[in-house]
Amino acid sequence: MKNIKLLDCTLRDGGFVNDWNFGYQNIISIFNRLVKANIDIIEPGFIDERRRFNKNKSINPDTKSFDTIFSGQNKKNSVVVGMIDFGTCGIENISLAEKSYLDGIRVIFKKKDEKEAISFCSKLKEKGYTIFVQPVSITTYTDREMLDLIDMVNELASYAMSMVDTYGLLHKDRLSKYFYLMDTNLAPEIAIGYHSHNNFQLAYANCIEISAIKTNREIILDGTLFGIGKSAGNCGSELLAMYLNENLEKKYDIYELSECIQNTILPIREACPWGYSLPYYISALNKTHPMYTKYLTNKNTLYIKSINNILEMLDEDKKLSFNKQYIEELYLKYQTKYIDYKNTYKELAQNLSGKNLLILGPGRSIVRKRSV
């Protein structure tokens, strides 16, 4: 049987939709359902020292917080990992692995921080944790940059290295290219992970594509229940579990996942929707941070064509890092450009010629003078 593992990050990536405020009972319920469903790796949240301890949230300042929340919960055969966004948590907030409920830690980082992040991973490894290296926005890496990072990962000897498609930009050809680049150059004992987003509705298809590649290496596929997650969301864990059961003889309990979705995830969706949408599609189409599209859409003054035009004005090195002041400047610049309305005025004049006009302006007088 091909060695493919399913990692569920519902409580971590899903927290982007509700500020990680799942509520204690829901956190425990989701976790226990995932354990009962035989999910291989479970990620119960972020470790972020900027946050205060809150048992109702799946983002907390240190590993001891997770010890407190999950004390007494049986993880059976599941591996439990926390995530650190490099720079948001000092090593002093991490207990020794032998004293922690967490078995491993995944570290995400931007390309500019990779050397410092790998050094941080080394310190985590010294504390006894299983380490997952997670470079975000993998589509920004050139082949040479990726090979240099792989050399550092090999020296670190981490458990896994992931392809993190932060903004859902990968299609089949580039997906395969990055995988083969890693598969050919990573040490054979290092697993390759894949974390997808659904901006182009390709998360599930790309996971299937990865699972079909011939390799002797362990593969880790990320998913969340019903795709809950940042922006356009992730690949559904229930979809991956179904596919792996049917095609690779896995034994994930689909009913546990389905009941968790029905009882816990769908109520969250009603209050905090996520998933494929026009703004996220436009963001991916322009290879930009989704907050740029959201910011421009919220102006309520622009057609889709105008939003695309502004996104095309973004400097290449600023596309994937949201800067509110920068996009506002581009918006104002676009709004002040000269547009010739002569033909529009001419057409309007023709349509209104010979007609009696009533011009209404906004204000209270409209209500006061309204015919009864």
XYZ file of C-alpha atoms in Angstrom:
372
model
C 0.000 0.000 0.000
C 1.320 3.453 -0.930
C 2.376 5.371 2.174
C -0.019 8.336 2.136
C -1.156 10.028 5.332
C -4.074 12.393 5.863
C -3.481 15.481 7.981
C -6.516 17.414 9.213
C -6.017 21.095 10.089
C -9.659 22.070 10.697
C -8.915 23.628 14.082
C -5.926 25.544 12.725
C -6.675 26.687 9.164
C -10.405 26.681 9.846
C -9.810 29.238 12.571
C -9.198 31.945 9.995
C -12.964 32.174 9.426
C -13.975 32.684 13.087
C -10.806 33.974 14.782
C -10.256 30.419 16.091
C -13.222 30.855 18.454
C -14.707 27.354 18.103
C -15.646 27.039 21.766
C -14.127 24.478 24.126
C -16.781 21.802 23.646
C -16.544 22.083 19.852
C -12.745 21.909 19.963
C -12.869 18.703 21.976
C -15.695 17.273 19.858
C -13.875 17.957 16.570
C -10.632 16.531 17.927
C -12.245 13.349 19.257
C -14.175 12.788 16.020
C -10.940 13.077 14.040
C -9.259 10.572 16.355
C -12.182 8.147 16.038
C -12.057 8.582 12.247
C -8.440 7.320 12.341
C -6.973 10.532 10.886
C -3.202 10.062 10.803
C -2.114 13.578 11.808
C -4.252 16.182 13.609
C -3.338 19.852 13.908
C -5.340 21.398 16.785
C -4.219 24.985 16.332
C -1.646 27.774 16.245
C 0.999 28.441 18.881
C 1.193 32.243 18.963
C 2.655 34.171 21.889
C 0.694 37.298 20.893
C -2.478 35.608 22.149
C -3.599 35.053 25.715
C -4.663 31.614 26.866
C -8.284 30.909 26.029
C -9.631 27.377 26.193
C -12.394 28.349 23.761
C -9.897 29.135 21.014
C -7.556 26.980 18.954
C -4.823 29.629 18.990
C -2.821 29.957 22.202
C 0.513 31.328 23.425
C 2.470 28.167 24.269
C 2.522 24.378 24.232
C 1.343 24.258 27.856
C -1.968 25.772 26.719
C -2.595 22.774 24.490
C -1.623 20.461 27.350
C -4.358 22.104 29.435
C -7.041 22.020 26.723
C -6.462 18.428 25.636
C -5.559 16.934 28.993
C -7.112 13.482 29.280
C -8.059 13.228 25.586
C -6.999 9.929 24.028
C -5.185 10.494 20.745
C -4.829 6.748 20.102
C -2.781 6.304 16.921
C -3.040 9.901 15.710
C 0.004 12.176 15.696
C -0.832 15.630 17.104
C 1.031 18.684 15.806
C 0.836 22.408 16.463
C 1.725 25.141 13.989
C 3.946 28.185 14.412
C 4.016 31.072 11.975
C 7.714 31.911 12.224
C 8.299 35.066 14.212
C 5.121 34.817 16.288
C 6.404 32.469 19.001
C 9.728 32.335 20.828
C 11.449 29.073 21.688
C 10.922 29.815 25.404
C 7.198 29.143 24.938
C 7.852 25.587 23.807
C 8.152 22.852 26.431
C 10.228 19.738 25.936
C 8.366 17.306 23.682
C 8.411 14.588 26.331
C 6.346 16.877 28.594
C 3.984 18.102 25.875
C 0.708 16.793 24.487
C 1.994 17.772 21.052
C 4.111 15.262 19.159
C 5.309 17.629 16.459
C 5.342 21.208 15.215
C 4.829 22.582 11.732
C 6.624 25.862 11.003
C 5.387 28.129 8.220
C 7.593 30.923 6.919
C 8.052 33.368 4.058
C 10.908 32.998 1.593
C 12.789 35.987 3.015
C 12.862 34.342 6.475
C 13.854 30.826 5.431
C 17.348 30.713 6.985
C 16.171 32.004 10.359
C 13.127 29.716 10.206
C 15.245 26.624 9.544
C 17.463 27.580 12.481
C 14.319 27.847 14.637
C 13.207 24.418 13.410
C 16.559 23.044 14.542
C 15.933 24.360 18.066
C 12.473 22.765 18.082
C 14.000 19.486 16.962
C 16.484 19.656 19.840
C 13.483 19.822 22.156
C 12.353 16.486 20.767
C 9.571 17.455 18.360
C 8.847 15.946 14.979
C 9.424 18.860 12.591
C 7.464 19.786 9.473
C 8.983 22.510 7.262
C 6.269 24.611 5.579
C 7.455 27.277 3.081
C 4.391 29.391 2.210
C 3.583 30.657 -1.289
C 5.628 27.964 -2.962
C 4.729 29.428 -6.344
C 7.074 32.360 -5.640
C 10.146 30.076 -5.584
C 12.408 29.653 -8.578
C 13.949 26.226 -9.136
C 17.281 27.468 -7.796
C 15.687 28.950 -4.681
C 13.795 25.721 -4.056
C 16.948 23.625 -4.411
C 18.762 25.872 -1.927
C 15.923 25.437 0.562
C 15.900 21.669 0.024
C 19.620 21.597 0.894
C 18.820 23.292 4.216
C 15.949 20.889 4.898
C 18.193 17.901 4.179
C 20.758 19.225 6.633
C 18.035 19.760 9.216
C 16.732 16.230 8.581
C 13.140 17.215 9.285
C 10.315 14.699 9.188
C 8.558 16.438 6.297
C 8.631 19.360 3.888
C 5.413 20.660 2.361
C 4.328 22.382 -0.810
C 2.122 25.149 0.559
C -0.049 26.625 -2.191
C -1.123 29.580 -0.058
C -3.291 31.271 -2.666
C -4.460 28.252 -4.651
C -2.453 29.059 -7.780
C -1.117 25.636 -8.757
C -2.312 23.804 -11.833
C -1.264 20.271 -12.725
C 1.915 21.117 -14.615
C 3.432 23.353 -11.930
C 2.210 21.047 -9.169
C 4.074 18.145 -10.754
C 7.167 20.258 -11.319
C 7.478 21.250 -7.670
C 6.777 17.709 -6.508
C 9.432 16.149 -8.750
C 11.925 18.830 -7.789
C 11.431 17.915 -4.141
C 11.147 14.166 -4.705
C 14.384 14.070 -6.685
C 16.449 16.147 -4.266
C 15.100 15.599 -0.759
C 16.651 12.893 1.387
C 14.535 9.719 0.884
C 13.375 9.557 4.509
C 11.802 13.051 4.396
C 8.076 13.067 3.628
C 6.524 15.460 1.118
C 3.362 17.273 2.163
C 0.829 19.221 0.131
C -1.380 22.004 1.510
C -3.938 23.293 -0.981
C -6.388 26.169 -1.250
C -9.463 26.206 -3.445
C -9.286 29.517 -5.336
C -9.420 27.666 -8.666
C -11.559 24.728 -7.427
C -8.493 22.486 -7.805
C -7.719 21.477 -4.217
C -9.287 18.007 -4.416
C -8.098 17.342 -7.978
C -4.542 18.335 -7.090
C -4.534 16.039 -4.057
C -5.645 13.143 -6.266
C -2.888 14.050 -8.721
C -0.292 13.956 -5.935
C -1.580 10.619 -4.648
C -1.212 9.067 -8.120
C 2.483 9.969 -8.516
C 4.792 6.984 -8.322
C 7.220 7.418 -5.455
C 8.613 5.387 -2.569
C 8.424 8.436 -0.341
C 5.787 9.116 2.319
C 3.187 11.685 1.215
C 1.083 13.845 3.541
C -2.120 15.445 2.234
C -3.700 18.315 4.183
C -7.447 18.726 4.474
C -10.118 20.345 6.616
C -13.671 19.274 7.353
C -15.961 20.572 4.596
C -12.997 22.620 3.353
C -13.242 25.169 6.184
C -10.329 27.564 5.949
C -8.769 30.807 4.913
C -10.306 32.599 1.925
C -11.494 30.027 -0.635
C -10.964 27.208 1.843
C -9.107 23.923 1.638
C -9.596 20.424 0.309
C -12.290 18.599 2.272
C -10.866 15.965 4.624
C -13.992 13.887 4.051
C -13.302 13.884 0.288
C -9.703 12.788 0.782
C -10.742 10.114 3.276
C -13.327 8.767 0.828
C -10.846 8.702 -2.069
C -8.062 7.066 -0.052
C -10.477 4.459 1.324
C -11.695 3.542 -2.160
C -8.365 3.614 -3.956
C -5.637 2.894 -1.405
C -7.416 0.599 1.055
C -7.353 3.125 3.888
C -9.724 2.729 6.844
C -10.896 6.246 7.675
C -14.332 6.430 9.302
C -16.365 8.619 6.953
C -19.383 8.645 9.281
C -17.422 10.227 12.123
C -16.284 12.975 9.739
C -19.783 13.456 8.308
C -21.418 13.752 11.715
C -18.781 16.247 12.817
C -19.519 18.327 9.714
C -23.268 18.191 10.323
C -23.157 18.930 14.043
C -20.243 21.350 14.314
C -18.934 22.678 11.007
C -22.142 23.578 9.152
C -23.397 25.834 11.989
C -20.089 27.719 11.761
C -20.539 28.066 8.003
C -23.901 29.783 8.471
C -22.264 32.525 10.536
C -18.844 32.637 8.841
C -19.020 31.457 5.205
C -15.973 30.369 3.252
C -15.256 28.698 -0.070
C -14.897 29.354 -3.760
C -16.150 32.795 -4.779
C -15.670 35.424 -7.441
C -13.319 37.645 -5.375
C -11.029 34.732 -4.525
C -11.069 33.568 -8.137
C -10.083 37.064 -9.281
C -7.281 37.123 -6.704
C -5.882 33.837 -7.969
C -6.349 34.910 -11.580
C -4.140 37.931 -10.915
C -1.795 35.993 -8.607
C -2.405 38.458 -5.781
C -3.176 38.385 -2.075
C -6.977 37.951 -1.669
C -7.165 40.931 0.687
C -6.447 43.232 -2.270
C -9.568 42.015 -4.053
C -11.619 42.131 -0.874
C -10.450 45.687 -0.169
C -11.374 46.883 -3.661
C -14.682 45.012 -3.678
C -15.684 46.616 -0.374
C -15.310 50.045 -1.970
C -18.584 49.375 -3.806
C -17.462 51.783 -6.532
C -15.788 49.420 -8.984
C -16.841 46.981 -11.659
C -14.957 43.682 -11.950
C -13.064 45.014 -14.971
C -11.853 47.983 -12.925
C -10.747 45.721 -10.061
C -8.756 43.640 -12.531
C -7.200 46.779 -13.959
C -6.053 47.932 -10.525
C -4.681 44.486 -9.626
C -2.670 44.539 -12.848
C -1.031 47.739 -11.583
C 0.491 45.950 -8.562
C 4.268 45.659 -8.522
C 5.361 42.044 -8.863
C 7.151 41.979 -5.511
C 4.080 43.323 -3.687
C 1.385 41.066 -5.116
C 1.381 38.430 -2.386
C 1.891 40.674 0.638
C -1.118 42.839 1.460
C -0.382 46.532 1.967
C -3.457 48.667 2.664
C -1.759 51.998 2.036
C -0.301 50.789 -1.250
C -3.602 49.492 -2.661
C -5.395 52.678 -1.563
C -2.841 54.734 -3.495
C -3.405 52.607 -6.601
C -7.171 52.907 -6.166
C -7.009 56.703 -5.976
C -4.645 56.820 -8.922
C -7.023 54.717 -10.975
C -10.060 56.787 -9.955
C -8.422 60.045 -11.030
C -7.450 58.916 -14.507
C -9.263 60.689 -17.339
C -12.218 58.864 -18.879
C -13.943 60.258 -21.986
C -17.710 60.240 -21.371
C -18.663 62.187 -24.523
C -20.322 59.212 -26.220
C -22.135 58.297 -23.011
C -23.485 61.849 -22.618
C -24.585 61.900 -26.259
C -26.454 58.602 -25.926
C -28.110 59.726 -22.680
C -29.238 62.990 -24.268
C -30.814 61.118 -27.163
C -32.670 58.742 -24.841
C -34.059 61.582 -22.703
C -34.872 64.016 -25.513
C -38.454 65.324 -25.381
C -39.251 63.702 -22.037
C -40.336 65.366 -18.784
C -37.768 64.631 -16.082
C -38.137 64.418 -12.317
C -34.778 64.640 -10.555
C -34.633 63.257 -7.028
C -31.748 63.919 -4.692
C -31.034 61.936 -1.515
C -32.351 63.409 1.720
C -35.298 63.600 4.120
C -37.367 65.711 1.717
C -38.032 62.614 -0.384
C -39.865 61.078 2.582
C -41.644 64.296 3.566
C -42.898 65.050 0.050
C -43.845 61.468 -0.759
C -47.355 61.001 -2.132
C -49.595 59.227 0.343
